[in-house]
C-alpha positions in Angstrom: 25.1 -48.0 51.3 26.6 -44.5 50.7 26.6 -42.0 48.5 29.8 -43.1 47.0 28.7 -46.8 47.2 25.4 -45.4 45.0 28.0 -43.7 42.0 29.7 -46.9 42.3 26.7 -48.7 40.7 25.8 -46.8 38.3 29.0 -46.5 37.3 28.7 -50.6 37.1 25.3 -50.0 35.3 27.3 -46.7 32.4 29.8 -50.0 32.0 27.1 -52.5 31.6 25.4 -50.6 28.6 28.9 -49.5 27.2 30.4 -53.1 27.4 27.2 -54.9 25.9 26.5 -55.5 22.3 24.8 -53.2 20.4 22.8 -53.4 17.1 21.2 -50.8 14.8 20.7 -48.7 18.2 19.9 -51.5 20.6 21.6 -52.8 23.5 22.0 -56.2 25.0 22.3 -56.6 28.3 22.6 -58.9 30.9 19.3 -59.0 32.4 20.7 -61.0 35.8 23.3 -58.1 36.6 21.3 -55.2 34.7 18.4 -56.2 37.5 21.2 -57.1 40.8 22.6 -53.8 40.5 18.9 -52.3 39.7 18.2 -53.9 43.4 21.7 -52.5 44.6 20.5 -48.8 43.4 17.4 -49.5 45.1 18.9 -50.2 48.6 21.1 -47.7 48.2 18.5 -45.0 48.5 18.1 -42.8 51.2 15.1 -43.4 53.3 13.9 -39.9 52.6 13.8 -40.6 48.5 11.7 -43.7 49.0 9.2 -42.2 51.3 9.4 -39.2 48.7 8.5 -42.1 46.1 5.7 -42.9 48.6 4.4 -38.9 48.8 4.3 -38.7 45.2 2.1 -41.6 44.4 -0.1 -40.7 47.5 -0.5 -36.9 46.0 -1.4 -38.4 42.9 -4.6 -40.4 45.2 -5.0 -37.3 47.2 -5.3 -35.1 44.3 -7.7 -37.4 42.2 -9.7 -37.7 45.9 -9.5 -33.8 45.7 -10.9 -33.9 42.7 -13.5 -35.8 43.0 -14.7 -34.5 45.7 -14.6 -30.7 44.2 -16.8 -32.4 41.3 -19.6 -33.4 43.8 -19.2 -29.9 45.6 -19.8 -28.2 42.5 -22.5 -30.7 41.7 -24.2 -30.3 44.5 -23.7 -26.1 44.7 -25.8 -26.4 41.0 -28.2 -28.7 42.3 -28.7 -26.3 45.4 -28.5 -23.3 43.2 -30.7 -24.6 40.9 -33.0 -25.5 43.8 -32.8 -21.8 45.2 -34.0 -20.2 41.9 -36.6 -22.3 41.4 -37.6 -21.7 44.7 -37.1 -17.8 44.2 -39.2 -18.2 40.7 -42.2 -19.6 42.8 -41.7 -16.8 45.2 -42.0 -14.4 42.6 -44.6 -15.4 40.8 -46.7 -15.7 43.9 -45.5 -12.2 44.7 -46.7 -11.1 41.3 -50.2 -13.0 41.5 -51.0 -11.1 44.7 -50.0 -7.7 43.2 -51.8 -8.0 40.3 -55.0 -9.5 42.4 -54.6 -6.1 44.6 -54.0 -4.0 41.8 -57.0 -5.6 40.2 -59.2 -4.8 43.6 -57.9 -1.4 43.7 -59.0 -0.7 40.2 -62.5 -2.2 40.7 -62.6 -0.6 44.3 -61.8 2.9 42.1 -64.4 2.0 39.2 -66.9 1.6 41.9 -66.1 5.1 43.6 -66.3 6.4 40.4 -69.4 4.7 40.1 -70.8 6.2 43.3 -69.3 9.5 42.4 -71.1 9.5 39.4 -74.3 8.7 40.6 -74.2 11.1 43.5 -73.4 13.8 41.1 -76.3 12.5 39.5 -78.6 12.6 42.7 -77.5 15.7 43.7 -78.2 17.3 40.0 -81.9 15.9 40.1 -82.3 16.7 43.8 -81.2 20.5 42.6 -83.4 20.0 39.9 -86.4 19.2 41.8 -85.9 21.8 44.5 -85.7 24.3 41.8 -89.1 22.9 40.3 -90.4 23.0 43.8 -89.2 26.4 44.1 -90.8 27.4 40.9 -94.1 26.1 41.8 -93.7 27.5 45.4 -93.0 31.1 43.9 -95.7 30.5 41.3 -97.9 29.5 44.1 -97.3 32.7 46.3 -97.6 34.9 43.2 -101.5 33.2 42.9 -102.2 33.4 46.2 -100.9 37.1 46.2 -103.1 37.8 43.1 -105.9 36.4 44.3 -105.4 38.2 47.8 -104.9 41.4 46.5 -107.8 41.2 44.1 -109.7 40.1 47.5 -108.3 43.2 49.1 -108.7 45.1 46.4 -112.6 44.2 45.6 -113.0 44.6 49.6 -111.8 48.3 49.4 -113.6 49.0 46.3 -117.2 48.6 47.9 
């Protein structure tokens, strides 16, 4: 059918509705020729327009498929994102256990040179201490001995 051949019909179809009785709005129509000339229309079509048709209701599929399978990409990004920060939560608080366990080491490692420091300061006070005593008794122990010697020396000279 051609193009002209297409107008023809729905000119029949303008005529149909014009022609038929009508009441409070409504038409009535002759359902045999309303549906030929439907068929007519139909066969008329180009080729192209049909598969157009076809394309439409397959991008309707396609996009619905689309969509779908968007929803179980996004789904499955969360479920891998949620995944990664756990996975990056665990990290981190291992992270954070080790640091505080070193920094916990280095603080006893420093209360224990302290410690040390403190006692060698301690040591080295009393080992000053004592080697001034011993020095005191030393002197005090030369003076007696150089006393006694020179009252020996002296006594000696004197007779």
């Amino acid at each position: 059918m051609t193009a002209i051949d297409t107008y023809k019909v729905l000119d029949q179809l303008e005529t149909l509705v014009e022609d038929s009785k009508k009441f409070m709005g409504f038409v009535k129509l002759d359902e045999e020729e309303f549906f030929m000339l439907v068929s007519k229309l139909r066969a008329s079509l180009p080729e192209d327009v049909r598969r157009a048709g076809k394309i439409t209701q397959n991008s309707d599929k396609i996009m619905e498929a689309a969509q779908s399978e968007a929803e179980m990409a996004l789904e499955s990004a969360r479920a891998d994102g949620q995944r990664v920060l756990s996975e990056s939560k665990t990290e981190a608080e291992r992270i954070l256990g080790e640091a505080k366990a070193h920094c916990e080491a280095l603080v006893q490692q420093s209360e224990i040179q302290r410690i040390a420091t403190a006692q060698a300061r301690e040591i080295v006070a009393q080992a000053g201490q004592e080697a001034d005593d011993i020095r005191a008794g030393a002197d005090d122990y030369a003076r007696d001995i150089l006393m006694t010697l020179e009252e020996q020396v002296a006594e000696a000279m004197g007779q």
